[in-house]
Amino acid sequence: MVRSSRKAISVFLALSIVFMLLMAGCGQNAKTDTATSAQTQVAQTASTSAEPAKAEEPYSFSIFRSTWTDLNAETDPVIQAINKKLNVKINILTSPYETWEDKINLLISSGDVPDIVVHTGPGTGNYSQWAQDGIFLDLTDLYPKYTNLTSNIPQKTVDSLKINNKIFFVPCPYLVDAVYNVRADWLKKVGITINNGEVTLDEFYNILKAFTLNDPDGDGKNNTYGMLGEDTLTFLEFVRGAFGVDGFTDNGLYWYKDTDGQYKATFTQPGWKDMIKWVNKIYKEKLLDPEWMLTKSQAIEDKFNAGKAGVTAGYASTIISNENSLKAGNPNGELEIITKITGPGKQTGFGRAQQFWMGSSISAKAANPQKLLEFLDYCVSPEGKEMLKYGIEGVTYQKKDGKNEIIADAYKKYGYEQNAGHYFTMMLVPAQFNLPDTDRGNKYKQMISWYSDIPAYDAPLGELPSQKSYITAQGTNMITKAVTEMIIGKVDVDTGYDKLVQNWMSAGGEQLTKEVNELAVKQGK
Amino acid sequence: MLNSFEMGYGSMTLNQNVKHFRFKWFPIFNYSILAILGIITLYPFLSVLTVSLLPMKEYIKGGLFIFPRKITFDAYAYIFNDNSMLMAFKSSVIVTVLGTFLSIALTTMLAYVMSKTTLKGYKFFINYFIFTMYFSGGIIPYYLLIRNLGLIDHYWAVILTGAASTYYMLIMRSYFMTIPESLEEAATIDGASEIYLLFKIVLPLSLPVMAAVALFYAVDQWNQFFWPMIFFNNRKLWTIQIILKEMLFESSRFMANGAATKEQMAGKLGPSLKMATIVVAVLPIAMVYPFLQKYFVKGIMLGSVKA
């Protein structure tokens, strides 16, 4: 009796384990079931609070984004003002900056899509999948109705981000403001002047040479380098431009349209080889920090502020704070910027740029998407812009001699940023907004104004079918590693470069190229 | 000259000296390797502590950080004046203290029951609990569970997450099983109820294991990062681990647009601020160890039942 019942129990347990494994395997379906039930729950709560019939009820919606300030939706004066003005109730879902992608992935997978999701657009891993799955609302019809948005955001940027010719993402136009930070005090010491931030490649080379050999910090020791670099090669932005190429993160997943109309990987552009040769030259002559390939971005700041080199990659909008950090250790330190390096072929600047930094998508389940777009539209209206930059008069700023003067204590209390104002300004306002309204700030604004002519990166968006296996096969570092080896001279540039292209092709690059061109046809690009 | 003692033991001492000569190498190796390991382990902490006390100028000079050349408490002053740090501290303390108490209560009671192997259904329950050590529902179902219970943005979401660990329960159970049955039988004969048995007899004898498990739980709760990040939407509730991660890994360069007032201050303080945050995050838990030390050492049963 006992033995047979024991057998029955073990059979039952075995079957239940098999059943559970099957359920887990068909997890997708199971997940969507729970997801849809959760979504109806969320939609219900949203609609009960929206109730468009009763016009008086404020529309409560949630915004998700990462934050690094102490913003508090209940006490923040700007948010209170917006709530009153638009008859809404804003609820902020935050996450630390480093891990926001994990959190939004989890939220969306479990069906809890926040009404407005602020993310990095194509840079967010699952974005195009979510757009195509209908998680985000198609804004193609609604977007043109909001005139503040359309007049403030360059249409070419919005177009470059369309998926299947539909708008899913309202970008925050970010005039790229990458520059080279240069020690102005060192320039004075070695007797070189820069003409309005523009140099030729040869002039740049001379500056680096002077910084390395002519003891610009005046301590009598040969302990300075021309330029700092970091292991991810991002510091080569301007140098790339001088050779007429672009390259972003060089992981082999960015594309440019060649003269024959086909998309090819950016690192196969002509000019790359010459660029690598040039960097190899300055590395050999010690104009580039010999430890560049071991340096991570955090350490670069420390090195630069310690006076180890005179040129480093930076951003125009943070130059004042960078200078303050520099002065902490070097009281005589001053910074200037280089905004253009013109190469031997008269090429200059960046190849293409993203032209935006983060942006908003609206959930397909949002109860009142028009209201949400109204909110975004308000943030870029003249009134909204003013309020987001300065805050509320009397609380966070006061008028003095016709100019707005911020109250530093209030800024600190509410977590606003000195030159950027309210953190909502991250949402829909160009970066140039953030340079201070001083002579120096205006000078820099003018120097980087030509960046708005840079064409947008408009290759087909979306994950390619063989992308995942390509990434695991060579771990997105293949190109960076090969370029690093060429720069430090471990491998000869000519042979090394051809070999790199060959390796990339066989590691899945050829397949990727084919797929991206197919995608281009589908997306009409 | 040699006294009688040395006369008698003289030859033995000589022998011992010879023995000693042959075996001296082992202690030397032993001590030196252990010393090196000790230094390697200790140096990072010392370095962190030192940098947290160094003013920016001294840090820039570089070199080995073992002892601060000049001491400044600016970084600590900044931390304790900064609202978000203090709130994070408060959050972490609440989660840890409440969490540890709850965990100990649950774990002890379950372990005591599980130590009675003669209970009906014992096998089923013990396998049921061990099963959860190997399999769990997954991240999304767990998130949905907490969400549906309405616990988002409450401390309980995080406290419950770390509340019961089967592993620690098994540790306590093993310890309870070493308490002789005769002890409990003696108490029962004298008229003790089950509750009395647990609280007045078994627990006082189990202080070492309870202290150890309490410490494990406290460290686990204090170190929680992922679930607080997911469940706390309101920045006010963030624990110190999240704030710490933010401080250490945010790349101010790539944050773009506008330096926060915080960044400007942090820029002046530089790495010492990050190190000070580390110290503040680690020190409270490290300080709990000495207090629980006496419970580890005490607690050998002192002849309670004569067999």
Coordinates of C-alpha atoms in Angstrom, one line a residue, chain A residues 19-517:
Chain A
F19 CA 4.5 20.6 -16.5
M20 CA 6.3 23.5 -14.8
L21 CA 9.2 23.3 -17.2
L22 CA 6.8 23.4 -20.1
M23 CA 5.0 26.4 -18.6
A24 CA 8.4 28.2 -18.2
G25 CA 9.3 27.3 -21.7
C26 CA 6.1 28.8 -23.1
G27 CA 6.9 31.6 -20.7
Q28 CA 6.4 34.3 -23.4
N29 CA 2.7 33.5 -23.6
A30 CA 2.3 33.1 -19.9
K31 CA 4.0 36.4 -19.4
T32 CA 1.8 38.3 -21.9
D33 CA -1.2 36.8 -20.1
T34 CA -0.1 38.3 -16.8
A35 CA 1.0 41.4 -18.6
T36 CA -2.3 42.1 -20.2
S37 CA -4.2 41.5 -17.0
A38 CA -1.8 43.9 -15.3
Q39 CA -2.1 46.3 -18.1
T40 CA -5.9 46.4 -17.9
Q41 CA -5.4 47.1 -14.2
V42 CA -3.1 50.0 -14.9
A43 CA -5.3 51.3 -17.7
Q44 CA -8.3 51.1 -15.3
T45 CA -6.6 53.1 -12.6
A46 CA -5.4 55.6 -15.2
S47 CA -8.9 56.0 -16.7
T48 CA -10.6 56.3 -13.3
S49 CA -8.3 59.2 -12.5
A50 CA -8.5 60.8 -16.0
E51 CA -12.3 60.7 -16.4
P52 CA -12.4 63.1 -19.4
A53 CA -16.1 63.6 -18.8
K54 CA -15.4 65.4 -15.6
A55 CA -13.1 68.2 -16.8
E56 CA -12.1 69.2 -13.3
E57 CA -10.3 66.0 -12.3
P58 CA -6.5 66.4 -12.8
Y59 CA -5.0 63.8 -15.1
S60 CA -2.5 61.8 -13.1
F61 CA 0.4 60.3 -15.1
S62 CA 3.8 58.9 -14.4
I63 CA 7.1 59.8 -15.9
F64 CA 10.0 57.4 -15.8
R65 CA 13.6 58.6 -16.0
S66 CA 16.8 58.3 -14.2
T67 CA 17.8 61.1 -12.0
W68 CA 20.7 62.5 -10.2
T69 CA 19.0 65.3 -8.3
D70 CA 16.8 65.4 -5.2
L71 CA 13.7 66.1 -7.2
N72 CA 10.6 65.6 -5.3
A73 CA 7.3 65.8 -7.1
E74 CA 5.3 66.8 -4.0
T75 CA 7.4 69.8 -3.0
D76 CA 9.0 71.0 -6.1
P77 CA 7.6 74.5 -7.0
V78 CA 8.1 74.0 -10.8
I79 CA 6.2 70.8 -10.8
Q80 CA 3.4 72.2 -8.7
A81 CA 3.1 75.1 -11.1
I82 CA 2.9 72.7 -14.1
N83 CA 0.3 70.6 -12.3
K84 CA -1.8 73.6 -11.8
K85 CA -1.3 75.1 -15.2
L86 CA -2.1 71.9 -17.2
N87 CA -4.5 70.3 -14.7
V88 CA -2.3 67.3 -14.3
K89 CA -0.7 65.4 -11.5
I90 CA 2.9 64.3 -12.2
N91 CA 4.3 61.3 -10.6
I92 CA 8.0 60.6 -11.0
L93 CA 9.4 57.1 -11.2
T94 CA 13.2 57.3 -10.8
S95 CA 16.2 55.1 -10.9
P96 CA 19.9 55.6 -10.4
Y97 CA 21.6 56.7 -13.6
E98 CA 23.7 53.6 -14.0
T99 CA 21.0 51.1 -13.7
W100 CA 18.0 52.8 -15.3
E101 CA 17.9 50.4 -18.2
D102 CA 17.5 47.4 -15.9
K103 CA 14.6 49.0 -14.2
I104 CA 12.7 50.1 -17.3
N105 CA 13.3 46.7 -18.8
L106 CA 11.7 45.1 -15.8
L107 CA 8.8 47.6 -15.7
I108 CA 7.9 47.1 -19.3
S109 CA 8.3 43.3 -19.2
S110 CA 5.9 43.1 -16.3
G111 CA 3.4 45.3 -18.0
D112 CA 3.8 48.4 -15.9
V113 CA 4.6 50.8 -18.7
P114 CA 5.0 54.3 -17.3
D115 CA 3.0 56.9 -19.2
I116 CA 6.0 58.8 -20.4
V117 CA 9.3 56.9 -20.6
V118 CA 12.4 59.0 -21.0
H119 CA 15.2 56.9 -22.5
T120 CA 18.1 57.1 -24.9
G121 CA 16.1 56.1 -28.0
P122 CA 18.0 53.8 -30.3
G123 CA 20.6 53.4 -27.7
T124 CA 18.2 51.7 -25.4
G125 CA 18.5 48.0 -26.1
N126 CA 14.9 47.0 -26.6
Y127 CA 13.6 50.3 -27.9
S128 CA 12.9 49.3 -31.5
Q129 CA 11.4 46.0 -30.3
W130 CA 9.1 47.8 -28.0
A131 CA 8.1 50.2 -30.7
Q132 CA 7.3 47.5 -33.1
D133 CA 5.5 45.5 -30.5
G134 CA 3.1 48.3 -29.8
I135 CA 4.3 49.2 -26.3
F136 CA 4.9 52.8 -27.4
L137 CA 2.3 54.9 -29.0
D138 CA 2.6 55.9 -32.7
L139 CA 2.8 59.6 -32.6
T140 CA 3.0 60.3 -36.4
D141 CA -0.5 61.8 -36.5
L142 CA -0.4 63.6 -33.1
Y143 CA 3.1 65.1 -33.2
P144 CA 2.7 67.7 -35.9
K145 CA -0.2 69.3 -34.1
Y146 CA 2.0 70.6 -31.3
T147 CA 3.7 73.7 -32.7
N148 CA 6.2 74.3 -29.9
L149 CA 7.6 70.8 -30.3
T150 CA 7.8 71.0 -34.1
S151 CA 9.4 74.4 -34.0
N152 CA 12.0 73.6 -31.4
I153 CA 13.1 70.1 -32.5
P154 CA 14.8 69.9 -35.9
Q155 CA 12.6 67.8 -38.2
K156 CA 15.7 66.0 -39.6
T157 CA 16.4 64.7 -36.1
V158 CA 12.9 63.4 -35.6
D159 CA 12.9 61.8 -39.1
S160 CA 16.2 60.1 -38.5
L161 CA 14.6 58.3 -35.5
K162 CA 11.5 57.0 -37.2
I163 CA 11.0 53.3 -37.2
N164 CA 9.1 52.0 -40.2
N165 CA 8.3 55.6 -41.0
K166 CA 6.4 56.2 -37.8
I167 CA 7.3 58.5 -34.9
F168 CA 7.7 56.7 -31.6
F169 CA 10.2 59.0 -29.9
V170 CA 10.3 62.7 -29.2
P171 CA 13.9 63.5 -28.9
C172 CA 15.5 66.1 -26.7
P173 CA 17.5 68.0 -29.2
Y174 CA 21.0 68.1 -28.0
L175 CA 23.3 70.2 -30.0
V176 CA 26.4 68.0 -29.7
D177 CA 28.8 70.1 -27.7
A178 CA 31.8 67.9 -27.5
V179 CA 35.0 69.9 -27.6
Y180 CA 38.6 69.5 -26.7
N181 CA 39.5 71.1 -23.4
V182 CA 42.9 72.9 -23.7
R183 CA 45.0 74.3 -20.9
A184 CA 45.0 78.0 -21.8
D185 CA 47.7 78.9 -19.3
W186 CA 50.0 76.4 -21.0
L187 CA 49.2 77.8 -24.4
K188 CA 50.3 81.2 -23.1
K189 CA 53.5 79.7 -21.7
V190 CA 54.5 78.0 -24.9
G191 CA 53.4 81.0 -26.9
I192 CA 50.7 79.6 -29.1
T193 CA 47.4 81.1 -29.8
I194 CA 44.3 79.5 -31.1
N195 CA 42.0 81.3 -33.5
N196 CA 38.5 81.1 -32.2
G197 CA 38.8 77.4 -31.3
E198 CA 39.7 76.3 -34.9
V199 CA 43.0 74.7 -35.7
T200 CA 44.4 72.7 -38.6
L201 CA 45.7 69.2 -38.0
D202 CA 49.3 70.5 -38.2
E203 CA 48.7 73.3 -35.8
F204 CA 47.1 70.7 -33.4
Y205 CA 50.2 68.5 -33.8
N206 CA 52.4 71.5 -32.9
I207 CA 50.4 72.3 -29.8
L208 CA 50.7 68.7 -28.6
K209 CA 54.4 68.8 -29.3
A210 CA 54.9 72.0 -27.4
F211 CA 53.0 70.6 -24.5
T212 CA 55.2 67.6 -24.4
L213 CA 58.6 69.0 -25.0
N214 CA 58.5 72.7 -23.9
D215 CA 57.8 72.2 -20.2
P216 CA 54.5 74.2 -20.2
D217 CA 53.9 73.8 -16.5
G218 CA 57.2 75.5 -15.8
D219 CA 58.4 73.0 -13.1
G220 CA 61.5 72.2 -14.9
K221 CA 60.6 68.5 -15.3
N222 CA 59.8 66.7 -18.5
N223 CA 56.6 65.3 -17.1
T224 CA 53.8 66.5 -19.3
Y225 CA 52.0 65.0 -22.3
G226 CA 50.2 66.7 -25.1
M227 CA 46.9 64.8 -24.9
L228 CA 45.1 62.3 -22.7
G229 CA 43.1 59.3 -24.1
E230 CA 41.0 56.6 -22.8
D231 CA 40.7 52.9 -23.7
T232 CA 37.4 53.3 -25.6
L233 CA 38.9 55.5 -28.2
T234 CA 36.1 58.1 -27.8
F235 CA 38.7 60.8 -27.4
L236 CA 39.4 60.6 -31.1
E237 CA 36.2 62.4 -32.0
F238 CA 37.8 65.6 -33.5
V239 CA 40.7 63.8 -35.0
R240 CA 38.3 61.6 -36.9
G241 CA 36.6 64.6 -38.3
A242 CA 39.9 65.9 -39.6
F243 CA 40.1 62.8 -41.7
G244 CA 36.5 63.0 -42.8
V245 CA 35.2 59.9 -41.0
D246 CA 32.9 59.3 -38.1
G247 CA 32.8 56.3 -35.9
F248 CA 30.8 56.5 -32.7
T249 CA 31.6 53.5 -30.5
D250 CA 33.3 51.5 -33.2
N251 CA 31.7 48.3 -32.3
G252 CA 30.9 47.5 -35.9
L253 CA 27.2 48.2 -35.5
Y254 CA 27.1 51.7 -37.0
W255 CA 26.6 52.3 -40.7
Y256 CA 27.3 54.9 -43.3
K257 CA 25.9 55.1 -46.8
D258 CA 28.7 54.7 -49.3
T259 CA 28.7 56.4 -52.7
D260 CA 27.2 53.3 -54.3
G261 CA 24.1 53.6 -52.1
Q262 CA 24.9 50.7 -49.9
Y263 CA 25.3 50.9 -46.1
K264 CA 28.7 49.8 -44.8
A265 CA 30.3 49.7 -41.4
T266 CA 31.6 53.1 -40.4
F267 CA 35.1 51.9 -39.6
T268 CA 35.5 50.8 -43.2
Q269 CA 35.3 54.4 -44.4
P270 CA 38.4 55.6 -46.3
G271 CA 40.3 57.9 -44.1
W272 CA 40.3 55.6 -41.1
K273 CA 43.6 54.1 -42.0
D274 CA 45.2 57.5 -42.3
M275 CA 43.7 58.5 -39.0
I276 CA 45.1 55.5 -37.2
K277 CA 48.5 56.2 -38.8
W278 CA 48.4 59.8 -37.4
V279 CA 47.5 58.6 -33.9
N280 CA 50.2 56.0 -34.1
K281 CA 52.7 58.8 -34.9
I282 CA 51.7 61.0 -32.0
Y283 CA 51.8 57.9 -29.7
K284 CA 55.3 57.1 -30.8
E285 CA 56.5 60.6 -30.1
K286 CA 54.9 60.5 -26.7
L287 CA 52.5 63.3 -27.5
L288 CA 49.7 61.0 -26.4
D289 CA 49.8 59.7 -22.8
P290 CA 51.5 56.3 -23.1
E291 CA 49.1 54.8 -20.7
W292 CA 46.0 55.8 -22.6
M293 CA 44.8 52.3 -23.3
L294 CA 44.8 51.6 -19.6
T295 CA 42.9 54.7 -18.6
K296 CA 39.2 54.7 -17.9
S297 CA 37.1 57.8 -18.2
Q298 CA 37.0 58.5 -14.5
A299 CA 40.8 58.5 -14.3
I300 CA 41.2 60.9 -17.2
E301 CA 39.6 63.7 -15.2
D302 CA 42.0 63.0 -12.3
K303 CA 45.0 63.0 -14.6
F304 CA 44.0 66.1 -16.4
N305 CA 43.3 68.0 -13.1
A306 CA 46.7 66.8 -11.9
G307 CA 48.3 68.6 -14.8
K308 CA 49.6 65.5 -16.6
A309 CA 48.5 66.7 -20.0
G310 CA 47.2 69.8 -21.8
V311 CA 44.4 68.5 -24.0
T312 CA 41.5 66.2 -23.2
A313 CA 38.1 65.6 -24.6
G314 CA 35.3 67.5 -22.9
Y315 CA 32.0 69.3 -23.3
A316 CA 31.4 72.9 -23.9
S317 CA 28.5 73.1 -21.5
T318 CA 30.5 71.8 -18.5
I319 CA 33.6 73.8 -19.2
I320 CA 33.1 76.2 -16.3
S321 CA 32.7 73.3 -13.8
N322 CA 35.7 71.5 -15.4
E323 CA 37.7 74.6 -14.9
N324 CA 36.7 74.8 -11.3
S325 CA 37.8 71.3 -10.7
L326 CA 41.1 72.1 -12.4
K327 CA 41.6 75.1 -10.2
A328 CA 41.2 73.0 -7.1
G329 CA 44.6 71.5 -7.7
N330 CA 46.2 74.1 -10.0
P331 CA 45.2 77.6 -9.0
N332 CA 46.6 79.0 -12.3
G333 CA 44.7 76.6 -14.5
E334 CA 42.5 78.0 -17.2
L335 CA 40.6 76.3 -19.9
E336 CA 39.9 77.0 -23.6
I337 CA 38.2 74.9 -26.2
I338 CA 39.0 73.6 -29.6
T339 CA 35.9 73.1 -31.7
K340 CA 37.3 72.4 -35.1
I341 CA 40.3 70.5 -36.5
T342 CA 40.7 70.9 -40.2
G343 CA 42.5 68.0 -41.8
P344 CA 44.8 67.7 -44.8
G345 CA 41.9 67.2 -47.2
K346 CA 40.2 70.3 -45.8
Q347 CA 37.8 67.9 -44.0
T348 CA 36.6 69.0 -40.6
G349 CA 34.4 68.4 -37.6
F350 CA 32.3 65.4 -37.0
G351 CA 31.0 63.1 -39.7
R352 CA 27.5 62.7 -38.3
A353 CA 26.1 63.2 -34.9
Q354 CA 23.2 61.9 -32.9
Q355 CA 21.9 65.4 -32.4
F356 CA 19.8 64.4 -29.5
W357 CA 20.3 63.1 -26.0
M358 CA 17.5 61.1 -24.5
G359 CA 13.9 61.8 -25.4
S360 CA 10.4 60.7 -24.5
S361 CA 8.2 57.9 -25.7
I362 CA 4.5 57.7 -24.7
S363 CA 2.9 54.4 -23.6
A364 CA 0.3 52.9 -25.9
K365 CA -1.8 52.4 -22.8
A366 CA -1.8 56.0 -21.7
A367 CA -5.3 57.2 -21.0
N368 CA -4.8 60.7 -22.4
P369 CA -1.9 60.9 -24.8
Q370 CA -3.0 64.3 -26.0
K371 CA -2.5 65.7 -22.5
L372 CA 1.0 64.1 -22.4
L373 CA 2.0 65.7 -25.6
E374 CA 0.6 68.9 -24.3
F375 CA 2.9 68.6 -21.3
L376 CA 5.9 67.9 -23.5
D377 CA 4.9 70.8 -25.7
Y378 CA 4.6 73.1 -22.7
C379 CA 8.1 72.3 -21.6
V380 CA 9.5 73.8 -24.8
S381 CA 7.1 76.7 -25.1
P382 CA 8.7 80.1 -24.4
E383 CA 7.0 80.3 -21.0
G384 CA 7.9 76.7 -20.2
K385 CA 11.5 77.2 -21.1
E386 CA 11.8 80.2 -19.0
M387 CA 10.3 78.5 -16.0
L388 CA 12.4 75.4 -16.4
K389 CA 15.5 77.4 -16.6
Y390 CA 15.0 79.7 -13.7
G391 CA 12.1 78.3 -11.6
I392 CA 9.5 80.3 -9.9
E393 CA 10.0 84.0 -9.4
G394 CA 10.4 84.9 -5.7
V395 CA 11.1 81.3 -4.8
T396 CA 14.1 80.2 -6.9
Y397 CA 15.1 83.4 -8.6
Q398 CA 14.5 87.1 -8.5
K399 CA 14.7 89.9 -11.0
K400 CA 17.6 92.3 -10.6
D401 CA 18.2 95.0 -13.1
G402 CA 16.1 93.3 -15.7
K403 CA 18.1 90.0 -15.4
N404 CA 17.1 86.9 -13.6
E405 CA 19.3 86.1 -10.7
I406 CA 19.0 82.7 -9.2
I407 CA 18.8 82.1 -5.5
A408 CA 21.5 79.6 -4.8
D409 CA 20.0 78.2 -1.6
A410 CA 16.7 77.5 -3.3
Y411 CA 18.5 75.8 -6.1
K412 CA 20.3 73.6 -3.7
K413 CA 17.2 72.8 -1.8
Y414 CA 15.2 71.8 -4.8
G415 CA 18.0 70.0 -6.5
Y416 CA 18.2 72.3 -9.6
E417 CA 21.4 72.5 -11.5
Q418 CA 23.3 75.8 -11.7
N419 CA 23.3 76.3 -15.4
A420 CA 20.6 73.9 -16.5
G421 CA 17.8 74.8 -14.1
H422 CA 15.1 72.2 -13.5
Y423 CA 15.9 68.7 -14.3
F424 CA 12.9 68.5 -16.7
T425 CA 14.9 70.7 -19.0
M426 CA 16.8 67.6 -19.9
M427 CA 13.7 66.6 -21.6
L428 CA 13.3 68.9 -24.5
V429 CA 15.7 71.7 -24.6
P430 CA 18.9 72.1 -26.6
A431 CA 22.2 71.9 -24.8
Q432 CA 23.3 75.4 -25.7
F433 CA 20.6 76.4 -23.3
N434 CA 22.9 75.4 -20.6
L435 CA 25.8 77.6 -21.2
P436 CA 25.7 80.6 -18.9
D437 CA 24.5 83.9 -20.2
T438 CA 27.9 85.6 -19.7
D439 CA 30.4 86.9 -22.3
R440 CA 32.4 83.8 -22.0
G441 CA 29.3 81.6 -22.3
N442 CA 28.0 83.5 -25.3
K443 CA 31.4 83.2 -26.9
Y444 CA 31.3 79.4 -26.6
K445 CA 27.8 79.3 -27.8
Q446 CA 28.9 81.1 -30.9
M447 CA 31.9 78.8 -31.4
I448 CA 29.8 75.6 -31.3
S449 CA 26.9 77.0 -33.3
W450 CA 28.2 75.4 -36.5
Y451 CA 27.5 72.0 -35.0
S452 CA 23.8 72.4 -35.9
D453 CA 24.8 72.0 -39.5
I454 CA 26.2 68.5 -38.9
P455 CA 24.0 65.9 -40.6
A456 CA 22.1 63.6 -38.4
Y457 CA 22.9 59.9 -38.1
D458 CA 20.2 58.4 -40.2
A459 CA 21.1 54.8 -40.8
P460 CA 18.3 52.2 -40.4
L461 CA 17.4 51.7 -36.8
G462 CA 16.7 48.5 -35.0
E463 CA 18.3 45.3 -33.9
L464 CA 19.5 43.2 -36.8
P465 CA 18.7 39.5 -36.8
S466 CA 22.2 38.3 -36.3
Q467 CA 23.3 41.1 -34.0
K468 CA 23.1 39.1 -30.8
S469 CA 25.2 36.2 -32.1
Y470 CA 27.7 38.7 -33.6
I471 CA 28.1 40.4 -30.3
T472 CA 28.7 37.1 -28.4
A473 CA 31.0 35.9 -31.1
Q474 CA 33.5 38.7 -30.9
G475 CA 32.3 40.7 -27.9
T476 CA 32.0 44.2 -29.5
N477 CA 35.7 44.8 -28.6
M478 CA 37.2 43.4 -31.7
I479 CA 37.5 46.7 -33.5
T480 CA 38.6 48.7 -30.5
K481 CA 41.2 46.1 -29.7
A482 CA 42.6 45.9 -33.2
V483 CA 42.7 49.7 -33.5
T484 CA 44.5 50.0 -30.1
E485 CA 47.1 47.5 -31.3
M486 CA 47.7 49.5 -34.4
I487 CA 48.0 52.7 -32.5
I488 CA 50.6 51.4 -30.1
G489 CA 52.5 49.9 -32.9
K490 CA 52.1 46.3 -31.9
V491 CA 50.7 45.7 -35.4
D492 CA 51.6 47.5 -38.6
V493 CA 48.8 49.8 -39.6
D494 CA 48.5 48.8 -43.3
T495 CA 48.4 45.1 -42.8
G496 CA 46.6 45.3 -39.5
Y497 CA 43.7 47.3 -40.9
D498 CA 43.1 45.1 -43.8
K499 CA 43.2 42.1 -41.5
L500 CA 40.7 43.8 -39.2
V501 CA 38.2 44.3 -42.0
Q502 CA 38.7 40.7 -43.1
N503 CA 38.2 39.4 -39.5
W504 CA 35.2 41.5 -39.0
M505 CA 33.6 40.3 -42.2
S506 CA 34.0 36.7 -41.3
A507 CA 33.0 37.2 -37.6
G508 CA 29.5 38.1 -38.8
G509 CA 30.2 41.5 -40.4
E510 CA 29.3 40.4 -43.9
Q511 CA 25.9 39.0 -42.7
L512 CA 25.2 42.2 -40.7
T513 CA 26.0 44.4 -43.8
K514 CA 23.5 42.4 -45.8
E515 CA 20.9 42.6 -43.1
V516 CA 21.2 46.3 -42.6
N517 CA 20.7 47.0 -46.3

